[in-house]
PDB file of C-alpha atoms in Angstrom:
ATOM      1  CA  MET A   3     174.571 182.466  56.989  1.00  0.00           C
ATOM      2  CA  THR A   4     172.850 184.842  55.026  1.00  0.00           C
ATOM      3  CA  THR A   5     171.933 184.361  51.183  1.00  0.00           C
ATOM      4  CA  THR A   6     171.614 186.888  48.828  1.00  0.00           C
ATOM      5  CA  LYS A   7     169.183 187.274  45.941  1.00  0.00           C
ATOM      6  CA  SER A   8     169.701 188.065  42.431  1.00  0.00           C
ATOM      7  CA  ASN A   9     169.057 191.449  41.504  1.00  0.00           C
ATOM      8  CA  PRO A  10     166.353 191.341  38.396  1.00  0.00           C
ATOM      9  CA  LEU A  11     167.881 194.997  37.612  1.00  0.00           C
ATOM     10  CA  GLY A  12     171.547 193.783  37.549  1.00  0.00           C
ATOM     11  CA  SER A  13     173.617 192.368  35.093  1.00  0.00           C
ATOM     12  CA  GLY A  14     173.024 188.890  33.395  1.00  0.00           C
ATOM     13  CA  ALA A  15     170.036 186.945  32.535  1.00  0.00           C
ATOM     14  CA  PRO A  16     166.707 187.651  34.711  1.00  0.00           C
ATOM     15  CA  SER A  17     165.500 185.001  36.932  1.00  0.00           C
ATOM     16  CA  ALA A  18     162.510 182.822  35.824  1.00  0.00           C
ATOM     17  CA  ALA A  19     160.284 184.196  38.364  1.00  0.00           C
ATOM     18  CA  PHE A  20     160.822 187.997  36.890  1.00  0.00           C
ATOM     19  CA  ALA A  21     160.550 186.862  33.193  1.00  0.00           C
ATOM     20  CA  ARG A  22     157.316 185.340  34.156  1.00  0.00           C
ATOM     21  CA  LEU A  23     156.095 188.523  35.997  1.00  0.00           C
ATOM     22  CA  ARG A  24     157.275 190.855  32.948  1.00  0.00           C
ATOM     23  CA  GLY A  25     156.254 188.150  30.028  1.00  0.00           C
ATOM     24  CA  ILE A  26     159.570 187.688  28.793  1.00  0.00           C
ATOM     25  CA  ARG A  27     160.012 184.234  26.807  1.00  0.00           C
ATOM     26  CA  ASP A  28     163.137 182.445  27.064  1.00  0.00           C
ATOM     27  CA  PRO A  29     163.939 181.745  23.448  1.00  0.00           C
ATOM     28  CA  ASP A  30     165.790 178.452  24.227  1.00  0.00           C
ATOM     29  CA  ALA A  31     163.073 177.185  26.483  1.00  0.00           C
ATOM     30  CA  PRO A  32     161.322 174.324  24.681  1.00  0.00           C
ATOM     31  CA  ASP A  33     157.265 175.342  23.336  1.00  0.00           C
ATOM     32  CA  GLY A  34     155.013 173.772  25.337  1.00  0.00           C
ATOM     33  CA  GLY A  35     154.107 172.909  28.837  1.00  0.00           C
ATOM     34  CA  GLY A  36     152.429 176.462  29.589  1.00  0.00           C
ATOM     35  CA  PRO A  37     148.999 177.204  28.342  1.00  0.00           C
ATOM     36  CA  PRO A  38     149.059 179.600  24.821  1.00  0.00           C
ATOM     37  CA  SER A  39     148.745 182.987  25.131  1.00  0.00           C
ATOM     38  CA  ARG A  40     146.406 185.011  23.950  1.00  0.00           C
ATOM     39  CA  ARG A  41     148.524 186.723  21.151  1.00  0.00           C
ATOM     40  CA  ARG A  42     149.410 183.301  20.154  1.00  0.00           C
ATOM     41  CA  MET A  43     145.748 182.110  20.165  1.00  0.00           C
ATOM     42  CA  LYS A  44     144.711 185.159  18.324  1.00  0.00           C
ATOM     43  CA  LEU A  45     147.540 184.628  15.818  1.00  0.00           C
ATOM     44  CA  ARG A  46     145.976 181.012  15.269  1.00  0.00           C
ATOM     45  CA  SER A  47     142.333 182.046  14.679  1.00  0.00           C
ATOM     46  CA  VAL A  48     143.172 184.574  12.119  1.00  0.00           C
ATOM     47  CA  ASN A  49     145.035 181.933  10.086  1.00  0.00           C
ATOM     48  CA  ARG A  50     142.447 179.635   9.919  1.00  0.00           C
ATOM     49  CA  LEU A  51     140.119 182.290   8.795  1.00  0.00           C
ATOM     50  CA  THR A  52     142.520 183.779   5.968  1.00  0.00           C
ATOM     51  CA  PRO A  53     141.782 181.018   3.512  1.00  0.00           C
ATOM     52  CA  TRP A  54     137.920 181.531   3.884  1.00  0.00           C
ATOM     53  CA  LEU A  55     138.325 185.387   3.727  1.00  0.00           C
ATOM     54  CA  TYR A  56     139.962 185.014  -0.104  1.00  0.00           C
ATOM     55  CA  SER A  57     137.382 182.584  -1.230  1.00  0.00           C
ATOM     56  CA  ALA A  58     134.389 184.633   0.539  1.00  0.00           C
ATOM     57  CA  ALA A  59     133.919 186.528  -2.691  1.00  0.00           C
ATOM     58  CA  ALA A  60     133.781 183.505  -4.711  1.00  0.00           C
ATOM     59  CA  LEU A  61     131.586 181.443  -2.377  1.00  0.00           C
ATOM     60  CA  ILE A  62     128.900 184.026  -2.222  1.00  0.00           C
ATOM     61  CA  LEU A  63     128.923 184.443  -5.712  1.00  0.00           C
ATOM     62  CA  LEU A  64     128.447 180.399  -6.060  1.00  0.00           C
ATOM     63  CA  ILE A  65     125.837 179.981  -3.269  1.00  0.00           C
ATOM     64  CA  THR A  66     124.158 183.246  -4.934  1.00  0.00           C
ATOM     65  CA  PHE A  67     123.930 182.516  -8.497  1.00  0.00           C
ATOM     66  CA  THR A  68     123.995 178.396  -8.286  1.00  0.00           C
ATOM     67  CA  TYR A  69     122.991 176.588  -5.379  1.00  0.00           C
ATOM     68  CA  ILE A  70     119.975 178.970  -4.200  1.00  0.00           C
ATOM     69  CA  PRO A  71     118.652 179.245  -7.862  1.00  0.00           C
ATOM     70  CA  VAL A  72     118.803 175.353  -8.086  1.00  0.00           C
ATOM     71  CA  ALA A  73     117.381 175.110  -4.839  1.00  0.00           C
ATOM     72  CA  ASN A  74     114.335 177.190  -6.389  1.00  0.00           C
ATOM     73  CA  MET A  75     114.108 175.349  -8.955  1.00  0.00           C
ATOM     74  CA  ILE A  76     113.905 171.705  -7.250  1.00  0.00           C
ATOM     75  CA  GLY A  77     110.808 173.764  -5.415  1.00  0.00           C
ATOM     76  CA  TYR A  78     109.456 174.896  -8.600  1.00  0.00           C
ATOM     77  CA  SER A  79     109.326 171.527 -10.113  1.00  0.00           C
ATOM     78  CA  PHE A  80     106.643 170.385  -7.391  1.00  0.00           C
ATOM     79  CA  THR A  81     103.939 172.918  -8.134  1.00  0.00           C
ATOM     80  CA  ASP A  82     102.286 174.060 -11.096  1.00  0.00           C
ATOM     81  CA  TRP A  83     103.724 177.688 -11.563  1.00  0.00           C
ATOM     82  CA  ASP A  84     103.114 179.432 -14.665  1.00  0.00           C
ATOM     83  CA  GLY A  85     106.169 182.023 -13.819  1.00  0.00           C
ATOM     84  CA  LEU A  86     103.770 184.818 -13.607  1.00  0.00           C
ATOM     85  CA  SER A  87     101.000 184.486 -10.633  1.00  0.00           C
ATOM     86  CA  ARG A  88     101.651 184.537  -7.266  1.00  0.00           C
ATOM     87  CA  GLU A  89     100.056 181.592  -6.357  1.00  0.00           C
ATOM     88  CA  ARG A  90     101.798 177.987  -6.638  1.00  0.00           C
ATOM     89  CA  ASP A  91      99.950 174.799  -6.080  1.00  0.00           C
ATOM     90  CA  LEU A  92     101.645 172.084  -5.071  1.00  0.00           C
ATOM     91  CA  VAL A  93     101.491 168.755  -7.257  1.00  0.00           C
ATOM     92  CA  GLY A  94     103.656 166.579  -5.624  1.00  0.00           C
ATOM     93  CA  LEU A  95     105.057 164.284  -8.203  1.00  0.00           C
ATOM     94  CA  ASP A  96     102.900 165.245 -11.049  1.00  0.00           C
ATOM     95  CA  ASN A  97     105.320 166.991 -13.155  1.00  0.00           C
ATOM     96  CA  TYR A  98     107.975 164.323 -12.428  1.00  0.00           C
ATOM     97  CA  VAL A  99     105.315 161.635 -14.210  1.00  0.00           C
ATOM     98  CA  LYS A 100     104.773 163.804 -17.296  1.00  0.00           C
ATOM     99  CA  VAL A 101     108.214 164.064 -18.152  1.00  0.00           C
ATOM    100  CA  PHE A 102     109.234 160.131 -18.024  1.00  0.00           C
ATOM    101  CA  THR A 103     105.297 159.206 -19.832  1.00  0.00           C
ATOM    102  CA  ASP A 104     104.970 161.642 -22.048  1.00  0.00           C
ATOM    103  CA  PRO A 105     106.965 160.956 -25.097  1.00  0.00           C
ATOM    104  CA  ARG A 106     106.857 164.965 -26.319  1.00  0.00           C
ATOM    105  CA  TYR A 107     109.421 165.348 -23.387  1.00  0.00           C
ATOM    106  CA  TRP A 108     111.794 162.314 -23.305  1.00  0.00           C
ATOM    107  CA  GLN A 109     112.091 161.567 -26.824  1.00  0.00           C
ATOM    108  CA  VAL A 110     114.194 164.650 -27.609  1.00  0.00           C
ATOM    109  CA  PHE A 111     117.111 162.906 -25.750  1.00  0.00           C
ATOM    110  CA  LEU A 112     117.512 160.937 -29.056  1.00  0.00           C
ATOM    111  CA  VAL A 113     118.434 164.205 -30.701  1.00  0.00           C
ATOM    112  CA  SER A 114     121.527 164.281 -28.295  1.00  0.00           C
ATOM    113  CA  MET A 115     122.980 161.164 -29.914  1.00  0.00           C
ATOM    114  CA  TYR A 116     123.889 162.959 -32.878  1.00  0.00           C
ATOM    115  CA  TYR A 117     125.936 165.664 -30.841  1.00  0.00           C
ATOM    116  CA  PHE A 118     127.097 162.776 -28.395  1.00  0.00           C
ATOM    117  CA  VAL A 119     128.575 160.833 -31.578  1.00  0.00           C
ATOM    118  CA  ALA A 120     130.012 163.956 -33.018  1.00  0.00           C
ATOM    119  CA  SER A 121     131.759 164.365 -29.843  1.00  0.00           C
ATOM    120  CA  PHE A 122     133.614 161.812 -30.490  1.00  0.00           C
ATOM    121  CA  ALA A 123     134.957 163.244 -33.619  1.00  0.00           C
ATOM    122  CA  GLN A 124     135.506 166.283 -31.993  1.00  0.00           C
ATOM    123  CA  ILE A 125     137.904 164.611 -29.478  1.00  0.00           C
ATOM    124  CA  ALA A 126     139.691 162.751 -32.160  1.00  0.00           C
ATOM    125  CA  ILE A 127     140.107 165.705 -34.420  1.00  0.00           C
ATOM    126  CA  ALA A 128     141.629 167.880 -31.388  1.00  0.00           C
ATOM    127  CA  LEU A 129     143.524 165.063 -30.018  1.00  0.00           C
ATOM    128  CA  TYR A 130     145.285 164.586 -33.759  1.00  0.00           C
ATOM    129  CA  PHE A 131     145.801 168.382 -34.187  1.00  0.00           C
ATOM    130  CA  ALA A 132     147.272 168.936 -30.403  1.00  0.00           C
ATOM    131  CA  THR A 133     149.806 166.050 -30.687  1.00  0.00           C
ATOM    132  CA  VAL A 134     150.925 167.302 -34.248  1.00  0.00           C
ATOM    133  CA  LEU A 135     151.488 170.852 -32.910  1.00  0.00           C
ATOM    134  CA  SER A 136     153.080 169.686 -29.893  1.00  0.00           C
ATOM    135  CA  PHE A 137     156.410 168.717 -32.075  1.00  0.00           C
ATOM    136  CA  LYS A 138     158.301 171.376 -34.025  1.00  0.00           C
ATOM    137  CA  THR A 139     155.973 172.435 -36.853  1.00  0.00           C
ATOM    138  CA  ARG A 140     156.154 174.610 -39.447  1.00  0.00           C
ATOM    139  CA  PHE A 141     153.788 177.640 -38.531  1.00  0.00           C
ATOM    140  CA  ARG A 142     152.664 175.696 -35.548  1.00  0.00           C
ATOM    141  CA  ASN A 143     151.448 178.941 -33.801  1.00  0.00           C
ATOM    142  CA  PHE A 144     149.448 180.194 -36.535  1.00  0.00           C
ATOM    143  CA  PHE A 145     147.660 176.769 -36.778  1.00  0.00           C
ATOM    144  CA  LYS A 146     147.056 176.678 -32.703  1.00  0.00           C
ATOM    145  CA  GLY A 147     145.212 180.350 -32.959  1.00  0.00           C
ATOM    146  CA  VAL A 148     143.437 179.105 -36.101  1.00  0.00           C
ATOM    147  CA  LEU A 149     142.109 175.788 -33.999  1.00  0.00           C
ATOM    148  CA  PHE A 150     141.174 177.864 -31.011  1.00  0.00           C
ATOM    149  CA  PHE A 151     139.637 181.140 -32.802  1.00  0.00           C
ATOM    150  CA  PRO A 152     136.285 179.353 -33.170  1.00  0.00           C
ATOM    151  CA  TYR A 153     136.075 178.871 -29.185  1.00  0.00           C
ATOM    152  CA  LEU A 154     136.079 182.586 -29.050  1.00  0.00           C
ATOM    153  CA  LEU A 155     133.100 183.241 -31.219  1.00  0.00           C
ATOM    154  CA  ASN A 156     129.788 184.355 -29.446  1.00  0.00           C
ATOM    155  CA  GLY A 157     127.651 181.216 -29.954  1.00  0.00           C
ATOM    156  CA  VAL A 158     124.751 183.101 -31.728  1.00  0.00           C
ATOM    157  CA  ALA A 159     127.130 184.590 -34.021  1.00  0.00           C
ATOM    158  CA  VAL A 160     128.410 181.039 -34.992  1.00  0.00           C
ATOM    159  CA  GLY A 161     124.670 180.079 -35.319  1.00  0.00           C
ATOM    160  CA  PHE A 162     123.944 182.821 -37.633  1.00  0.00           C
ATOM    161  CA  VAL A 163     127.295 182.476 -39.749  1.00  0.00           C
ATOM    162  CA  PHE A 164     126.534 178.760 -40.205  1.00  0.00           C
ATOM    163  CA  LEU A 165     123.056 179.726 -41.099  1.00  0.00           C
ATOM    164  CA  TYR A 166     123.992 181.447 -43.968  1.00  0.00           C
ATOM    165  CA  LEU A 167     126.381 178.246 -45.023  1.00  0.00           C
ATOM    166  CA  PHE A 168     123.428 175.904 -44.939  1.00  0.00           C
ATOM    167  CA  GLN A 169     120.246 177.443 -46.723  1.00  0.00           C
ATOM    168  CA  PRO A 170     120.030 176.963 -50.154  1.00  0.00           C
ATOM    169  CA  GLY A 171     121.936 178.656 -52.724  1.00  0.00           C
ATOM    170  CA  GLY A 172     124.295 179.270 -49.640  1.00  0.00           C
ATOM    171  CA  THR A 173     128.038 179.209 -49.488  1.00  0.00           C
ATOM    172  CA  LEU A 174     128.382 175.796 -49.031  1.00  0.00           C
ATOM    173  CA  ASP A 175     125.945 175.224 -52.161  1.00  0.00           C
ATOM    174  CA  LEU A 176     128.077 177.247 -53.734  1.00  0.00           C
ATOM    175  CA  VAL A 177     131.189 175.563 -53.161  1.00  0.00           C
ATOM    176  CA  LEU A 178     129.882 172.654 -54.105  1.00  0.00           C
ATOM    177  CA  GLY A 179     128.275 173.745 -57.349  1.00  0.00           C
ATOM    178  CA  PHE A 180     132.018 174.985 -58.066  1.00  0.00           C
ATOM    179  CA  PHE A 181     132.882 170.941 -58.133  1.00  0.00           C
ATOM    180  CA  GLY A 182     129.874 169.911 -60.110  1.00  0.00           C
ATOM    181  CA  VAL A 183     127.503 168.918 -57.527  1.00  0.00           C
ATOM    182  CA  GLN A 184     123.987 170.532 -58.310  1.00  0.00           C
ATOM    183  CA  ASP A 185     121.366 168.603 -56.556  1.00  0.00           C
ATOM    184  CA  THR A 186     122.045 169.486 -53.039  1.00  0.00           C
ATOM    185  CA  PRO A 187     119.911 168.578 -50.594  1.00  0.00           C
ATOM    186  CA  LEU A 188     118.344 170.745 -47.792  1.00  0.00           C
ATOM    187  CA  TRP A 189     120.555 171.522 -45.168  1.00  0.00           C
ATOM    188  CA  LEU A 190     118.530 172.620 -42.658  1.00  0.00           C
ATOM    189  CA  GLY A 191     115.219 171.857 -44.330  1.00  0.00           C
ATOM    190  CA  ASP A 192     115.524 168.194 -44.441  1.00  0.00           C
ATOM    191  CA  PRO A 193     114.790 166.170 -41.148  1.00  0.00           C
ATOM    192  CA  ASP A 194     117.276 163.322 -41.829  1.00  0.00           C
ATOM    193  CA  ILE A 195     120.176 165.548 -42.321  1.00  0.00           C
ATOM    194  CA  ALA A 196     119.664 168.969 -40.424  1.00  0.00           C
ATOM    195  CA  ASN A 197     121.094 167.407 -37.020  1.00  0.00           C
ATOM    196  CA  PHE A 198     123.840 166.114 -38.987  1.00  0.00           C
ATOM    197  CA  SER A 199     124.165 169.894 -40.028  1.00  0.00           C
ATOM    198  CA  LEU A 200     124.032 171.084 -36.415  1.00  0.00           C
ATOM    199  CA  ALA A 201     126.116 168.592 -34.942  1.00  0.00           C
ATOM    200  CA  SER A 202     128.921 169.480 -37.539  1.00  0.00           C
ATOM    201  CA  THR A 203     128.670 172.943 -36.510  1.00  0.00           C
ATOM    202  CA  SER A 204     128.876 172.298 -32.574  1.00  0.00           C
ATOM    203  CA  VAL A 205     132.275 170.246 -33.583  1.00  0.00           C
ATOM    204  CA  TRP A 206     133.797 173.439 -35.222  1.00  0.00           C
ATOM    205  CA  ARG A 207     133.063 175.695 -32.804  1.00  0.00           C
ATOM    206  CA  PHE A 208     134.127 173.405 -29.790  1.00  0.00           C
ATOM    207  CA  THR A 209     137.095 171.533 -31.198  1.00  0.00           C
ATOM    208  CA  GLY A 210     139.423 174.592 -30.233  1.00  0.00           C
ATOM    209  CA  LEU A 211     138.653 174.108 -26.727  1.00  0.00           C
ATOM    210  CA  THR A 212     139.053 170.155 -26.444  1.00  0.00           C
ATOM    211  CA  PHE A 213     142.531 170.737 -28.466  1.00  0.00           C
ATOM    212  CA  VAL A 214     143.641 173.488 -25.812  1.00  0.00           C
ATOM    213  CA  LEU A 215     143.126 170.988 -23.005  1.00  0.00           C
ATOM    214  CA  PHE A 216     145.112 168.313 -24.902  1.00  0.00           C
ATOM    215  CA  LEU A 217     147.653 170.734 -25.960  1.00  0.00           C
ATOM    216  CA  GLY A 218     148.570 171.761 -22.596  1.00  0.00           C
ATOM    217  CA  ALA A 219     148.463 168.398 -20.691  1.00  0.00           C
ATOM    218  CA  ILE A 220     150.915 167.402 -23.918  1.00  0.00           C
ATOM    219  CA  GLN A 221     153.341 170.427 -23.144  1.00  0.00           C
ATOM    220  CA  SER A 222     153.087 169.615 -19.392  1.00  0.00           C
ATOM    221  CA  ILE A 223     155.072 165.997 -20.052  1.00  0.00           C
ATOM    222  CA  PRO A 224     159.050 166.453 -19.483  1.00  0.00           C
ATOM    223  CA  GLY A 225     160.821 166.911 -22.783  1.00  0.00           C
ATOM    224  CA  GLU A 226     163.462 164.265 -21.523  1.00  0.00           C
ATOM    225  CA  LEU A 227     161.133 161.647 -22.024  1.00  0.00           C
ATOM    226  CA  TYR A 228     160.772 162.480 -25.773  1.00  0.00           C
ATOM    227  CA  GLU A 229     164.746 162.664 -26.227  1.00  0.00           C
ATOM    228  CA  ALA A 230     165.229 159.400 -24.294  1.00  0.00           C
ATOM    229  CA  ALA A 231     162.458 157.703 -26.497  1.00  0.00           C
ATOM    230  CA  GLU A 232     164.170 158.924 -30.170  1.00  0.00           C
ATOM    231  CA  ILE A 233     167.755 157.725 -28.557  1.00  0.00           C
ATOM    232  CA  ASP A 234     165.703 154.612 -28.103  1.00  0.00           C
ATOM    233  CA  GLY A 235     164.627 154.808 -31.547  1.00  0.00           C
ATOM    234  CA  ALA A 236     160.744 155.140 -31.383  1.00  0.00           C
ATOM    235  CA  ASN A 237     158.695 156.782 -33.928  1.00  0.00           C
ATOM    236  CA  ARG A 238     155.784 159.542 -33.333  1.00  0.00           C
ATOM    237  CA  TRP A 239     153.074 156.650 -33.008  1.00  0.00           C
ATOM    238  CA  GLN A 240     155.181 154.897 -30.126  1.00  0.00           C
ATOM    239  CA  GLN A 241     156.040 158.203 -28.689  1.00  0.00           C
ATOM    240  CA  PHE A 242     152.338 158.693 -28.777  1.00  0.00           C
ATOM    241  CA  ARG A 243     151.261 155.239 -27.456  1.00  0.00           C
ATOM    242  CA  PHE A 244     153.538 154.732 -24.799  1.00  0.00           C
ATOM    243  CA  ILE A 245     154.306 158.572 -23.356  1.00  0.00           C
ATOM    244  CA  ILE A 246     151.383 160.956 -24.526  1.00  0.00           C
ATOM    245  CA  ALA A 247     148.278 158.790 -24.092  1.00  0.00           C
ATOM    246  CA  PRO A 248     149.440 157.889 -20.544  1.00  0.00           C
ATOM    247  CA  GLY A 249     150.374 161.481 -19.796  1.00  0.00           C
ATOM    248  CA  ILE A 250     147.181 162.670 -20.552  1.00  0.00           C
ATOM    249  CA  LYS A 251     144.709 160.019 -19.377  1.00  0.00           C
ATOM    250  CA  ARG A 252     142.992 162.142 -17.299  1.00  0.00           C
ATOM    251  CA  ILE A 253     142.557 165.282 -19.711  1.00  0.00           C
ATOM    252  CA  ILE A 254     140.706 162.248 -21.756  1.00  0.00           C
ATOM    253  CA  SER A 255     138.545 161.342 -19.224  1.00  0.00           C
ATOM    254  CA  LEU A 256     137.612 165.429 -18.690  1.00  0.00           C
ATOM    255  CA  SER A 257     136.819 165.349 -22.000  1.00  0.00           C
ATOM    256  CA  PHE A 258     134.564 162.546 -22.445  1.00  0.00           C
ATOM    257  CA  ILE A 259     132.648 163.950 -19.570  1.00  0.00           C
ATOM    258  CA  LEU A 260     132.344 167.380 -20.913  1.00  0.00           C
ATOM    259  CA  ALA A 261     131.264 165.677 -24.222  1.00  0.00           C
ATOM    260  CA  ILE A 262     128.513 163.803 -22.513  1.00  0.00           C
ATOM    261  CA  SER A 263     127.039 166.429 -20.372  1.00  0.00           C
ATOM    262  CA  GLY A 264     127.491 168.797 -23.727  1.00  0.00           C
ATOM    263  CA  SER A 265     125.413 166.743 -25.911  1.00  0.00           C
ATOM    264  CA  LEU A 266     122.438 166.428 -23.602  1.00  0.00           C
ATOM    265  CA  SER A 267     122.404 170.210 -22.847  1.00  0.00           C
ATOM    266  CA  VAL A 268     122.940 171.390 -26.385  1.00  0.00           C
ATOM    267  CA  PHE A 269     120.569 174.604 -27.018  1.00  0.00           C
ATOM    268  CA  GLU A 270     122.257 178.058 -28.738  1.00  0.00           C
ATOM    269  CA  ILE A 271     123.184 176.590 -31.785  1.00  0.00           C
ATOM    270  CA  PRO A 272     119.615 174.510 -32.816  1.00  0.00           C
ATOM    271  CA  PHE A 273     118.386 177.516 -30.874  1.00  0.00           C
ATOM    272  CA  VAL A 274     119.441 179.880 -33.277  1.00  0.00           C
ATOM    273  CA  MET A 275     119.568 178.080 -36.261  1.00  0.00           C
ATOM    274  CA  THR A 276     116.297 176.112 -36.311  1.00  0.00           C
ATOM    275  CA  ASN A 277     114.775 177.032 -33.565  1.00  0.00           C
ATOM    276  CA  GLY A 278     113.759 173.443 -33.001  1.00  0.00           C
ATOM    277  CA  ALA A 279     112.207 172.758 -36.329  1.00  0.00           C
ATOM    278  CA  ASN A 280     112.734 169.868 -38.374  1.00  0.00           C
ATOM    279  CA  GLY A 281     113.532 167.304 -35.558  1.00  0.00           C
ATOM    280  CA  THR A 282     116.378 169.418 -34.301  1.00  0.00           C
ATOM    281  CA  SER A 283     114.649 170.367 -30.854  1.00  0.00           C
ATOM    282  CA  THR A 284     116.785 169.092 -27.917  1.00  0.00           C
ATOM    283  CA  PHE A 285     116.035 168.674 -24.313  1.00  0.00           C
ATOM    284  CA  VAL A 286     117.098 172.472 -23.360  1.00  0.00           C
ATOM    285  CA  ILE A 287     115.467 173.793 -26.383  1.00  0.00           C
ATOM    286  CA  GLN A 288     111.650 171.935 -25.363  1.00  0.00           C
ATOM    287  CA  THR A 289     112.750 172.985 -21.393  1.00  0.00           C
ATOM    288  CA  VAL A 290     112.866 176.787 -22.288  1.00  0.00           C
ATOM    289  CA  GLN A 291     109.635 176.142 -24.717  1.00  0.00           C
ATOM    290  CA  THR A 292     107.808 174.726 -22.084  1.00  0.00           C
ATOM    291  CA  ALA A 293     108.801 177.584 -19.452  1.00  0.00           C
ATOM    292  CA  PHE A 294     108.780 180.466 -21.222  1.00  0.00           C
ATOM    293  CA  TYR A 295     106.100 180.104 -24.548  1.00  0.00           C
ATOM    294  CA  PHE A 296     103.806 177.355 -22.685  1.00  0.00           C
ATOM    295  CA  GLN A 297     104.085 179.341 -19.228  1.00  0.00           C
ATOM    296  CA  ARG A 298     104.725 175.704 -17.197  1.00  0.00           C
ATOM    297  CA  VAL A 299     107.572 176.854 -15.112  1.00  0.00           C
ATOM    298  CA  GLY A 300     106.801 174.476 -12.410  1.00  0.00           C
ATOM    299  CA  LEU A 301     107.104 171.219 -15.497  1.00  0.00           C
ATOM    300  CA  ALA A 302     110.231 173.030 -17.083  1.00  0.00           C
ATOM    301  CA  SER A 303     111.590 173.173 -13.820  1.00  0.00           C
ATOM    302  CA  ALA A 304     110.940 169.449 -13.089  1.00  0.00           C
ATOM    303  CA  MET A 305     112.467 168.635 -16.682  1.00  0.00           C
ATOM    304  CA  ALA A 306     115.697 170.665 -15.780  1.00  0.00           C
ATOM    305  CA  VAL A 307     116.154 168.671 -12.489  1.00  0.00           C
ATOM    306  CA  VAL A 308     115.732 165.426 -14.317  1.00  0.00           C
ATOM    307  CA  LEU A 309     118.640 166.603 -16.694  1.00  0.00           C
ATOM    308  CA  LEU A 310     120.741 167.552 -13.769  1.00  0.00           C
ATOM    309  CA  LEU A 311     120.030 164.204 -12.276  1.00  0.00           C
ATOM    310  CA  ILE A 312     120.876 162.430 -15.371  1.00  0.00           C
ATOM    311  CA  VAL A 313     124.137 164.097 -15.836  1.00  0.00           C
ATOM    312  CA  LEU A 314     125.318 163.518 -12.467  1.00  0.00           C
ATOM    313  CA  VAL A 315     124.395 159.840 -12.753  1.00  0.00           C
ATOM    314  CA  ILE A 316     126.177 159.547 -15.743  1.00  0.00           C
ATOM    315  CA  THR A 317     129.572 161.677 -14.670  1.00  0.00           C
ATOM    316  CA  TRP A 318     129.491 159.418 -11.667  1.00  0.00           C
ATOM    317  CA  ILE A 319     129.120 156.082 -13.966  1.00  0.00           C
ATOM    318  CA  GLN A 320     131.988 157.260 -15.899  1.00  0.00           C
ATOM    319  CA  ARG A 321     134.423 158.209 -13.434  1.00  0.00           C
ATOM    320  CA  ARG A 322     133.608 154.492 -11.820  1.00  0.00           C
ATOM    321  CA  MET A 323     134.531 152.755 -14.868  1.00  0.00           C
ATOM    322  CA  VAL A 324     137.335 155.437 -15.518  1.00  0.00           C
ATOM    323  CA  PRO A 325     138.764 155.986 -12.155  1.00  0.00           C
ATOM    324  CA  ASP A 326     141.849 158.568 -11.407  1.00  0.00           C
ATOM    325  CA  GLU A 327     145.274 157.080 -11.560  1.00  0.00           C
ATOM    326  CA  ASP A 328     148.423 158.181 -10.694  1.00  0.00           C
ATOM    327  CA  VAL A 329     150.525 158.353 -14.195  1.00  0.00           C
ATOM    328  CA  THR A 330     154.150 157.318 -13.658  1.00  0.00           C
ATOM    329  CA  LEU A 331     156.439 157.806 -17.059  1.00  0.00           C
ATOM    330  CA  SER A 332     159.689 158.062 -15.429  1.00  0.00           C
TER     331      SER A 332
END
């Protein structure tokens, strides 16, 4: 009895052996069992590399202009480099010891308290206007633009505008004189008042940024929650307390982080308006003067590293005290 073999070139489905020889894959066959083909392995490797290819430019810029300069700054902090000569003698921890023991370098942190307190007023003002303008209000788009406009201005321009505002006989004195106030103080010349003037300038400039953050978070809350609250008879304060405040908790936490880091690193407003005179010098101004006026780049680098560590530690403590939580409003 003879058996006939199926013709691979004939009609019907090809045999398994012929399919393997020709590289034909049965679509109904389960995926697995055999080793992956070279083409599939190549596709998998490409898929793994695709996210890195898209983020390669950003990573290169981040490493080039952030991490490498920070690493160089840390290296400079252990030397006595003046910023000009090629010689850099290692001094160990002497620069850090000087930062923490010399009152001229760490007492300027007290000036940051003015900006830190002012940042709470900034958050309160921004949260108030973001809440009011999130509801239907007349000319609300106009007021949104008015509040955000100061943040679009250059910091140097803002400094010069307020420099003319606070100067003796300037705009502020003229306005107060119109209301009968004649004996006006030296807004930038009196050490007891100068920091209040500068802090209020920072509030005017950065309230727009905080306002936009709050407004975007409030508008992301589903509108059905407000409708249900109105049906239940909730007023605006109750809607803010039980809907808006829990819904933007993470943005409020972010605002406090920005307030802390911003108050410690204030630079352009006091630098342009007073150049650190009359007790208005901040830690960053002191660092810049140490590096470029006195040519002590090594010591200035140590001051910058100390400021970076302080901001990181305070941020870590704040994140531990107010951790992120999943907020459910429904």
